[in-house]
Tab-separated table of C-alpha atoms in Angstrom:
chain	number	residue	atom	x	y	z
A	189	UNK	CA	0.000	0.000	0.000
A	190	UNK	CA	0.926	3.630	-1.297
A	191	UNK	CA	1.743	5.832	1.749
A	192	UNK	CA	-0.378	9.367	1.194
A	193	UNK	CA	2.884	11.747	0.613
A	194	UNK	CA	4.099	8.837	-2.253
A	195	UNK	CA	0.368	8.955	-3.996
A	196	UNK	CA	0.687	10.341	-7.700
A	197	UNK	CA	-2.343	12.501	-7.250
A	198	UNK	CA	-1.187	14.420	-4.266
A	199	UNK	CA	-2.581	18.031	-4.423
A	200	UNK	CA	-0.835	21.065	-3.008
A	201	UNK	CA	-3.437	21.321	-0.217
A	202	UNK	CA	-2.746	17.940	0.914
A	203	UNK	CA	1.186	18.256	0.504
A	204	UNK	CA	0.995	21.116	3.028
A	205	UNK	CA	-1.242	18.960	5.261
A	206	UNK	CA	1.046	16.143	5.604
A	207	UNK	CA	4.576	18.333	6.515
A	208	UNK	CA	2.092	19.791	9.437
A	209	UNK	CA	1.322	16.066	10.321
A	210	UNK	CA	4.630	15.494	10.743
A	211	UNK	CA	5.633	18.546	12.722
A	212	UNK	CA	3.171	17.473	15.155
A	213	UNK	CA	4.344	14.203	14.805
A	214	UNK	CA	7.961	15.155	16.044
A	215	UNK	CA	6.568	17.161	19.123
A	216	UNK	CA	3.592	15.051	20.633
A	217	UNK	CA	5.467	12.994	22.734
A	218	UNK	CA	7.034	16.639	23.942
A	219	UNK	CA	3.538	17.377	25.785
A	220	UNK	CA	2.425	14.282	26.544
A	221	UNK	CA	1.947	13.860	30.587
A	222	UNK	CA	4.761	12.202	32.180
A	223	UNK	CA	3.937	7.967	31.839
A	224	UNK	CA	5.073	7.458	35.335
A	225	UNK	CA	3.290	10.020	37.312
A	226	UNK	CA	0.064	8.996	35.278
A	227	UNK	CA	0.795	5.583	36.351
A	228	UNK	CA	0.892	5.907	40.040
A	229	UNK	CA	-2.021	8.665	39.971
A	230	UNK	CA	-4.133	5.390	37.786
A	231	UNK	CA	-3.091	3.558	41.154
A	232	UNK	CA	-3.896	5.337	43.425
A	233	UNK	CA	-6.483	4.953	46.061
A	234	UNK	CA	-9.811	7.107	47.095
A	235	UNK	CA	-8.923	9.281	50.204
A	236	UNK	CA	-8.592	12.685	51.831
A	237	UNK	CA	-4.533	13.058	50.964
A	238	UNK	CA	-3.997	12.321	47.318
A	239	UNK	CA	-6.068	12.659	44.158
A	240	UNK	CA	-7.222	9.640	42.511
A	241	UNK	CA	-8.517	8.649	39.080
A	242	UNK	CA	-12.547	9.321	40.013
A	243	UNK	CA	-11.552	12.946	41.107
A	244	UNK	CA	-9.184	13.727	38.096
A	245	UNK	CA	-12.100	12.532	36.056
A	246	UNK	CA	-14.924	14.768	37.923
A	247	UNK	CA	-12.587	17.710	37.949
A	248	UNK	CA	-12.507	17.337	33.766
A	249	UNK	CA	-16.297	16.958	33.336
A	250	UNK	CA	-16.033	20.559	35.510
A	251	UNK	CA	-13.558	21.739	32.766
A	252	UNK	CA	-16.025	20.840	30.051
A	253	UNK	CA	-19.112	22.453	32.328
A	254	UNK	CA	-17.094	25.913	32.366
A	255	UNK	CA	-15.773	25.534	28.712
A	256	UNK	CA	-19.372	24.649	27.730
A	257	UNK	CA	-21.056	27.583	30.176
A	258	UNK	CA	-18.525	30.096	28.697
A	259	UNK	CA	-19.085	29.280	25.309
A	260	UNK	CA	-15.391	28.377	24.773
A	261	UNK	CA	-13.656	26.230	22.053
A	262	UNK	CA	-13.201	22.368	22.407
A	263	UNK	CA	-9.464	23.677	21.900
A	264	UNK	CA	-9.682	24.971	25.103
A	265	UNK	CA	-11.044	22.796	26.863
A	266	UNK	CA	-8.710	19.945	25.592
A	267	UNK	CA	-5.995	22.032	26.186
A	268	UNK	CA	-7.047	22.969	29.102
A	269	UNK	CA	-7.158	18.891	30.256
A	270	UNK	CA	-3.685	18.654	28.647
A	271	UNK	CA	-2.428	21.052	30.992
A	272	UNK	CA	-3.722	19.691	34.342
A	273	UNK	CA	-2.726	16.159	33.389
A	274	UNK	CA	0.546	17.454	32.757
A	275	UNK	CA	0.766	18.708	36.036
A	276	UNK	CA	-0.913	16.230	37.967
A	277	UNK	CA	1.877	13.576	36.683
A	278	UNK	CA	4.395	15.813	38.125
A	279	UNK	CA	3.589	16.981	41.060
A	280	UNK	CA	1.470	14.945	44.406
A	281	UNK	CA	-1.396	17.109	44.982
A	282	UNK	CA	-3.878	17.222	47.975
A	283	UNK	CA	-7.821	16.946	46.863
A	284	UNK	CA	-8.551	19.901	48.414
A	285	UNK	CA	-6.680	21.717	46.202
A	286	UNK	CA	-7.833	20.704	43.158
A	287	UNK	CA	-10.520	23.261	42.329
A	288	UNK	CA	-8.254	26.069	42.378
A	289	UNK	CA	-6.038	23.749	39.812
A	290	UNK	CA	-8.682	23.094	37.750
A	291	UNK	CA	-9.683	26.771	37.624
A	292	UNK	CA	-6.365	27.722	36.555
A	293	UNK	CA	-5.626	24.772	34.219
A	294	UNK	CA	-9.093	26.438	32.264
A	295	UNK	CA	-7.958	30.247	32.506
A	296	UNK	CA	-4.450	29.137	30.835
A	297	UNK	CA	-6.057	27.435	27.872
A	298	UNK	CA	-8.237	30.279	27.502
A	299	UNK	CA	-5.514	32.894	27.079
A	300	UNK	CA	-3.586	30.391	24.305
A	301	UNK	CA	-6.925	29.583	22.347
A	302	UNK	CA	-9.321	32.127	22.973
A	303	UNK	CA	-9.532	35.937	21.437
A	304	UNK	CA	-9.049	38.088	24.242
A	305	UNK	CA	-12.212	39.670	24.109
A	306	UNK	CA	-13.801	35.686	24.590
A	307	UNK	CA	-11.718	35.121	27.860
A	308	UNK	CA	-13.648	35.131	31.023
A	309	UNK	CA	-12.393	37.183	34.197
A	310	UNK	CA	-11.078	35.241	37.289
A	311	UNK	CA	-13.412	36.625	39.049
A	312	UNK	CA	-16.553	34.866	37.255
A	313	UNK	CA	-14.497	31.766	36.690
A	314	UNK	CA	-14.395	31.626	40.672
A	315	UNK	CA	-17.619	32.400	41.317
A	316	UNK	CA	-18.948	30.374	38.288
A	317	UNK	CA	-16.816	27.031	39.591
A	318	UNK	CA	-17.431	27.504	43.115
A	319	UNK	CA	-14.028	27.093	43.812
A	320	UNK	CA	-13.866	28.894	47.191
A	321	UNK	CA	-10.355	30.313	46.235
A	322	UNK	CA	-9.367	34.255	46.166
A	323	UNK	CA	-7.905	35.876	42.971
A	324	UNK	CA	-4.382	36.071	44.802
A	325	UNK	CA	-5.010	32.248	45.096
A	326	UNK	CA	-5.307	31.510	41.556
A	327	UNK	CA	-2.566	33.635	40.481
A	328	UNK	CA	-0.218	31.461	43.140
A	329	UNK	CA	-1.252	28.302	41.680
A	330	UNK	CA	-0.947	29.828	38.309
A	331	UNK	CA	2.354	30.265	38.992
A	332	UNK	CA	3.448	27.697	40.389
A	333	UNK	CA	1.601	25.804	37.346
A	334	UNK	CA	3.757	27.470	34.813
A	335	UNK	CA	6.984	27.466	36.436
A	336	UNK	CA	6.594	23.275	36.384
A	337	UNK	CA	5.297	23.031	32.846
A	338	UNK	CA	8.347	25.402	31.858
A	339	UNK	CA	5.744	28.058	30.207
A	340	UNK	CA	4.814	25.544	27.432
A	341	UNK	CA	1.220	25.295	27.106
A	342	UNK	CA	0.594	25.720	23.557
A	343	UNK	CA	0.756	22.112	23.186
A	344	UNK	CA	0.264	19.189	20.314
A	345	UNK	CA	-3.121	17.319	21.402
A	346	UNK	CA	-5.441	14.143	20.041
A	347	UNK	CA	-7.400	17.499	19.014
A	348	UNK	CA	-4.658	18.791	16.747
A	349	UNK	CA	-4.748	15.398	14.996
A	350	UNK	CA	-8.216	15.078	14.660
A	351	UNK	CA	-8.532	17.994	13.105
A	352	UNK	CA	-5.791	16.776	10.575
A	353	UNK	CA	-6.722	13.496	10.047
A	354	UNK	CA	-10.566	14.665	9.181
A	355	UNK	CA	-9.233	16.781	6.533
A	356	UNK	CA	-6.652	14.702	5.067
A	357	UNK	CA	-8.832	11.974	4.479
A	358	UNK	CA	-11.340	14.329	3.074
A	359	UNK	CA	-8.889	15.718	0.885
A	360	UNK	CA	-8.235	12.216	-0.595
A	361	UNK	CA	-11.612	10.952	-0.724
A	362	UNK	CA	-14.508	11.605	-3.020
A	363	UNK	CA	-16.942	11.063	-0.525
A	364	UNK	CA	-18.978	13.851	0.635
A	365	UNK	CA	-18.047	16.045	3.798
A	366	UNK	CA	-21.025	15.426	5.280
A	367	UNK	CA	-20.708	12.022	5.397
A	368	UNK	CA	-17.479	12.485	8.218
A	369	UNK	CA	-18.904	14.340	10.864
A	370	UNK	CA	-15.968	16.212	12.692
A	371	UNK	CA	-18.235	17.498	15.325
A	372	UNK	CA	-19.080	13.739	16.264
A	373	UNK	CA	-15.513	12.710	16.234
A	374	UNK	CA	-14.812	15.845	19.091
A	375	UNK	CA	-18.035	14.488	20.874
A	376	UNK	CA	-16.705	11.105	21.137
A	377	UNK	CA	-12.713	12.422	22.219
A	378	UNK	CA	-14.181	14.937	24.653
A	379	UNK	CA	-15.828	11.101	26.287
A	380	UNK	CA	-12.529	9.742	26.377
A	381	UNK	CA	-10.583	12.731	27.574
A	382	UNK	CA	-13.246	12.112	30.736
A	383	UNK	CA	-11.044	9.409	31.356
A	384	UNK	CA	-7.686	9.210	32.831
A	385	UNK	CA	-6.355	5.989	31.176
A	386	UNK	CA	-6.660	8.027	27.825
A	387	UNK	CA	-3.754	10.255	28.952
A	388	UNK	CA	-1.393	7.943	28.758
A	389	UNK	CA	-1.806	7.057	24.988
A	390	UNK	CA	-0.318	9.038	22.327
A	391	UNK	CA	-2.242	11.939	20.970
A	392	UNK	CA	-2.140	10.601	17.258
A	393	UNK	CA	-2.608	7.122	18.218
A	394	UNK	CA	-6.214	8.410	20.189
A	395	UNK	CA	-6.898	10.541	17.244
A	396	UNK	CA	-6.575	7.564	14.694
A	397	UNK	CA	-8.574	5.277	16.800
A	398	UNK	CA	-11.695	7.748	16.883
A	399	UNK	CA	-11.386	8.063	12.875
A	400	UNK	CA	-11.230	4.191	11.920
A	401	UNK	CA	-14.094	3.312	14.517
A	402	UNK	CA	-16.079	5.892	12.797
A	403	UNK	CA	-14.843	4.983	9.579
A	404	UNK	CA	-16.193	1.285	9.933
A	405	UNK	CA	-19.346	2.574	10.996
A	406	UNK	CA	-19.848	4.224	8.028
A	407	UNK	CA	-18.887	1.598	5.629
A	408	UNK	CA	-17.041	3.026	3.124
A	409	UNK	CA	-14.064	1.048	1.362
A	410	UNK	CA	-12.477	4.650	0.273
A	411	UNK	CA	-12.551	6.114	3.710
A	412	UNK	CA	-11.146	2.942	5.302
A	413	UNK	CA	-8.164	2.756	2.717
A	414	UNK	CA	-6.860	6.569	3.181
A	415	UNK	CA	-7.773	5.349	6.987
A	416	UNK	CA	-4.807	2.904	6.432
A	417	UNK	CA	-2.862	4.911	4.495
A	418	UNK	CA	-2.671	8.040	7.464
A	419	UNK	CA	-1.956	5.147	9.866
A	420	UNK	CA	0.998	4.311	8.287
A	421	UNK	CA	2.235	7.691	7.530
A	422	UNK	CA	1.896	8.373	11.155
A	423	UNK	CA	3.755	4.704	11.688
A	424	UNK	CA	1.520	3.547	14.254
A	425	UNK	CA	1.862	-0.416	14.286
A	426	UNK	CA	-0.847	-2.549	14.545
A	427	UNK	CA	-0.360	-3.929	17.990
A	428	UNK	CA	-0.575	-0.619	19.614
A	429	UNK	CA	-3.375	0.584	17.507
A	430	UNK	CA	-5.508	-2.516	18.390
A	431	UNK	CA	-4.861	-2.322	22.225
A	432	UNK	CA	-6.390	1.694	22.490
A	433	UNK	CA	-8.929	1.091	19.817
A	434	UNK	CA	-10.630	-1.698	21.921
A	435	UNK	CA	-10.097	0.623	24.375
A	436	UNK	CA	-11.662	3.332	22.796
A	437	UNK	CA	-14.699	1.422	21.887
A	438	UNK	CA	-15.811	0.479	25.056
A	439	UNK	CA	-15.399	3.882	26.600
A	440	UNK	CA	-17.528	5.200	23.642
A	441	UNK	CA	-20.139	2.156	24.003
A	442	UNK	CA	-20.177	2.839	27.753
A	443	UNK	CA	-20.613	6.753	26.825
A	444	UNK	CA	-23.540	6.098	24.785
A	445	UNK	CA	-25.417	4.318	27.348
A	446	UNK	CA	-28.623	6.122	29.196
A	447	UNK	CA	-26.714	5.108	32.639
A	448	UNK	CA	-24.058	7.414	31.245
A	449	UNK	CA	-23.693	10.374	33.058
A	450	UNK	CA	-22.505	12.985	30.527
A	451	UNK	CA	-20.397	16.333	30.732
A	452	UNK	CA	-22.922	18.162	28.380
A	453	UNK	CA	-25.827	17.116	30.744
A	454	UNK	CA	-24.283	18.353	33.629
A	455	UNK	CA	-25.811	21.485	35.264
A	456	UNK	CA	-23.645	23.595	37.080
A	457	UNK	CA	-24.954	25.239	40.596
A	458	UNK	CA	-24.712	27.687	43.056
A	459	UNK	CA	-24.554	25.733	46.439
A	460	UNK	CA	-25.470	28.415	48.769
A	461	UNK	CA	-26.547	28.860	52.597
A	462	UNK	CA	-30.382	29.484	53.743
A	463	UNK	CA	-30.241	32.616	54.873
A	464	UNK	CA	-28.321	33.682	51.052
A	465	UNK	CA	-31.141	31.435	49.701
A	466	UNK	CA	-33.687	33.350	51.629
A	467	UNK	CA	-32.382	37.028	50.089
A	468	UNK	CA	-32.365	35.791	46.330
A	469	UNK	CA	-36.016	34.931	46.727
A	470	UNK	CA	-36.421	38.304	47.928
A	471	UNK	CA	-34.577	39.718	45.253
A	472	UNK	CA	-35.218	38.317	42.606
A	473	UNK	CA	-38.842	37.833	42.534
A	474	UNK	CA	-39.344	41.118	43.871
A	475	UNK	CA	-39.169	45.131	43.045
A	476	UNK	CA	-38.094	47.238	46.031
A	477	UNK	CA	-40.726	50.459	46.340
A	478	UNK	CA	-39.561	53.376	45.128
A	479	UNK	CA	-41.500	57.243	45.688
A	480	UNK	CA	-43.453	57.824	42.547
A	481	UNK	CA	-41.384	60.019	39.811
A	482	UNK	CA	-42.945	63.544	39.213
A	483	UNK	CA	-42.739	64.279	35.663
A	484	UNK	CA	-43.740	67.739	34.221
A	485	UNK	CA	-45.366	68.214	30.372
A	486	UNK	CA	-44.306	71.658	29.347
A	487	UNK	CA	-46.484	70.935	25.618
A	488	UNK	CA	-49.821	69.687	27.336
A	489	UNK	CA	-50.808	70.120	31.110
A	490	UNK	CA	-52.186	65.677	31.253
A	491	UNK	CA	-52.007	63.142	32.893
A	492	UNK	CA	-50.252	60.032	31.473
A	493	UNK	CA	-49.954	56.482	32.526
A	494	UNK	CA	-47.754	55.236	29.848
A	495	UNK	CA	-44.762	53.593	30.675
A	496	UNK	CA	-43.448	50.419	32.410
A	497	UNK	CA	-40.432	50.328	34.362
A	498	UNK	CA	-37.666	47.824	33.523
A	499	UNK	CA	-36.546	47.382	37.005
A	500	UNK	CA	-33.579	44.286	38.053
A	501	UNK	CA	-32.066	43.997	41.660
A	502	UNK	CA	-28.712	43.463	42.414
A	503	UNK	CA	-27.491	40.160	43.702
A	504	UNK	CA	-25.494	39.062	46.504
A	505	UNK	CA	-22.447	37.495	46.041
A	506	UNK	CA	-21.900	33.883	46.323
A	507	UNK	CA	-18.870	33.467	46.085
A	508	UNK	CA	-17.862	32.859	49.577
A	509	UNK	CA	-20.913	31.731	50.686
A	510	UNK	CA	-20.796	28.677	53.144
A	511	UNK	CA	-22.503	25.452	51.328
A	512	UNK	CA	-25.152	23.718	52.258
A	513	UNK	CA	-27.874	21.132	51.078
A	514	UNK	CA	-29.824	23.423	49.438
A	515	UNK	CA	-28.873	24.240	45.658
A	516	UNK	CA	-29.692	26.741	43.277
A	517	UNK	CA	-29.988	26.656	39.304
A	518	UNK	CA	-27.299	28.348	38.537
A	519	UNK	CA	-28.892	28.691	34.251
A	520	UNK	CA	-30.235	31.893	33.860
A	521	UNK	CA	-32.083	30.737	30.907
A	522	UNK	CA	-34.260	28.960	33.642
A	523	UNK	CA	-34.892	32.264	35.798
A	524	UNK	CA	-36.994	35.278	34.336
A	525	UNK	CA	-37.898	38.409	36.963
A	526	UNK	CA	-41.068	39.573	37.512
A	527	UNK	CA	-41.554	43.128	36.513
A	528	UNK	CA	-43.596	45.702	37.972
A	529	UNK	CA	-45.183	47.695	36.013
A	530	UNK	CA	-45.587	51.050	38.259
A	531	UNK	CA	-47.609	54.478	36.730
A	532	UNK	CA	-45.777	57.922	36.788
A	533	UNK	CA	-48.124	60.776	37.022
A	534	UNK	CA	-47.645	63.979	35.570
A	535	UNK	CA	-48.328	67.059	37.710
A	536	UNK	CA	-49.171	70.478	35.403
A	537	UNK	CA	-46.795	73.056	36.087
């Protein structure tokens, strides 16, 4: 079999493609998470003094609640995962702070992916996350996050090749984009990015796993055979690209499953105290009385009741509330305030 870059009908396009599937090639294993560290985190047990796999996991379905509440990129948030898995195979953290990680992990993809004008404040991130940390916190951790990852965050992820792979294949196939849904491919790499064990394959290995399962579901003799071709560009061997693609498979049969919990599903809330509870009702379903507004008609000396006031209450801040077992919504989609609609009467001058 023809490897793609040897192919007589090579366009320009798909030249350029393949020297930046290299490049990425060279530098995956560059930003992969240490094996090691990922290996003794995988081992380790649920308690109070080290993280283990079911919080790593938990704390990356968070990642994808903020990316998703934000409206951020899936760059972002797989960079963002990147980043604290990177970090977590480094360095022996404490569960407790973890949140303030995770917060920081999100606000350095954002600043590599996102346009400035897209990039949340630290502020809302904390009080969006719940984190219970101060802005002073976060700028510590951010710290001490970039002095261990040596400033390199711009990194080479299963994203990067996705993205590649897709349009490769599309490049060399007469098949119709449609038919290779790239938004299905993220959907099914943001499930296994939900799980730890996928850190520890290679990004282009994960990437080609995702395309051939999808590949065979779709049937198509053309898409499988560039399929094979890309995989041996990218000189994965068959052993290794068996073991992660069963792998891969179950996580996305599991994923598919109604006893799945998934990321997209998941609503963030406020947790918030009673009496805090107590003063949003208040608030928020209320107008505070104000003195009636003299207005004076120069033009005609009448009375007029013609105009409703667009009245909204400030709200406290939850931030540092203590938590409790009562929960808020936190979706303002689900929340609309009642308006008052209050008469201003005109006096004649």
């Amino acid at each position: 079999m023809k490897d793609l870059a040897a192919m007589d009908n090579i366009s320009n396009e798909a030249f350029k493609l393949l020297k930046q599937l290299n490049v990425h090639l060279e530098q995956e294993t560059k930003y992969q998470p240490r094996e090691k560290g990922l290996i003794l985190l995988e081992s380790t047990a649920e308690n109070d003094n080290t993280i283990c796999p079911k919080s790593r996991n938990a704390k990356v379905e968070d990642l994808w609640s903020l990316t998703n509440f934000f409206g951020l990129s899936m760059e972002t948030f797989v960079l963002a995962v990147n980043i604290l898995d990177r970090f977590l195979a480094i360095m022996k953290v404490k569960p407790k702070h973890l949140s303030c990680i995770g917060v920081c992990c999100f606000q350095l993809a954002a600043r590599v992916v996102e346009e400035d004008c897209n990039i949340p404040s630290v502020h809302d991130v904390i009080r969006i996350s719940q984190c219970k940390c101060t802005v002073s916190d976060i700028k510590r951790m951010e710290k001490i996050i970039s002095e261990k990852l040596h400033f390199e965050f711009k990194a080479t992820t299963a994203l990067t090749f996705l993205h590649l792979y897709h349009t490769i294949v599309l490049c060399h196939s007469s098949e119709r984009k449609e038919v290779l849904s790239l938004e299905k491919l993220e959907a099914q790499l943001k499930a296994c990015n939900c799980r730890l064990i996928f850190s520890k394959a290679k990004p282009s290995v994960l990437a080609l796993c995702l395309l051939t399962l999808e590949v065979e579901t779709l049937k198509s003799l053309e898409l499988f055979e560039i399929a094979l071709r890309v995989q041996k560009h990218s000189k994965v061997n068959d052993k290794e690209m068996l073991y992660w693609r069963e792998l891969v498979s179950k996580c996305l049969a599991d994923y598919s499953s109604p006893e799945c919990c998934k990321p997209d599903h998941k609503k963030l809330v406020w947790i918030v105290s009673r009496r805090t509870a107590q003063n949003l009702h208040n608030s928020y379903y209320s107008v505070p009385e104000l003195p009636t507004i003299p207005e004076y008609d120069y033009m005609n000396e009448s009375e007029s009741e013609d105009s409703c006031e667009d009245m909204s209450s400030g709200e406290d801040s939850l931030s540092t509330s203590p938590p409790s077992d009562l929960e808020a919504s936190f979706f303002f989609d689900d929340y609309k305030p009642k308006l008052k609609c209050r008469s201003r009467h005109l006096y004649p001058l």
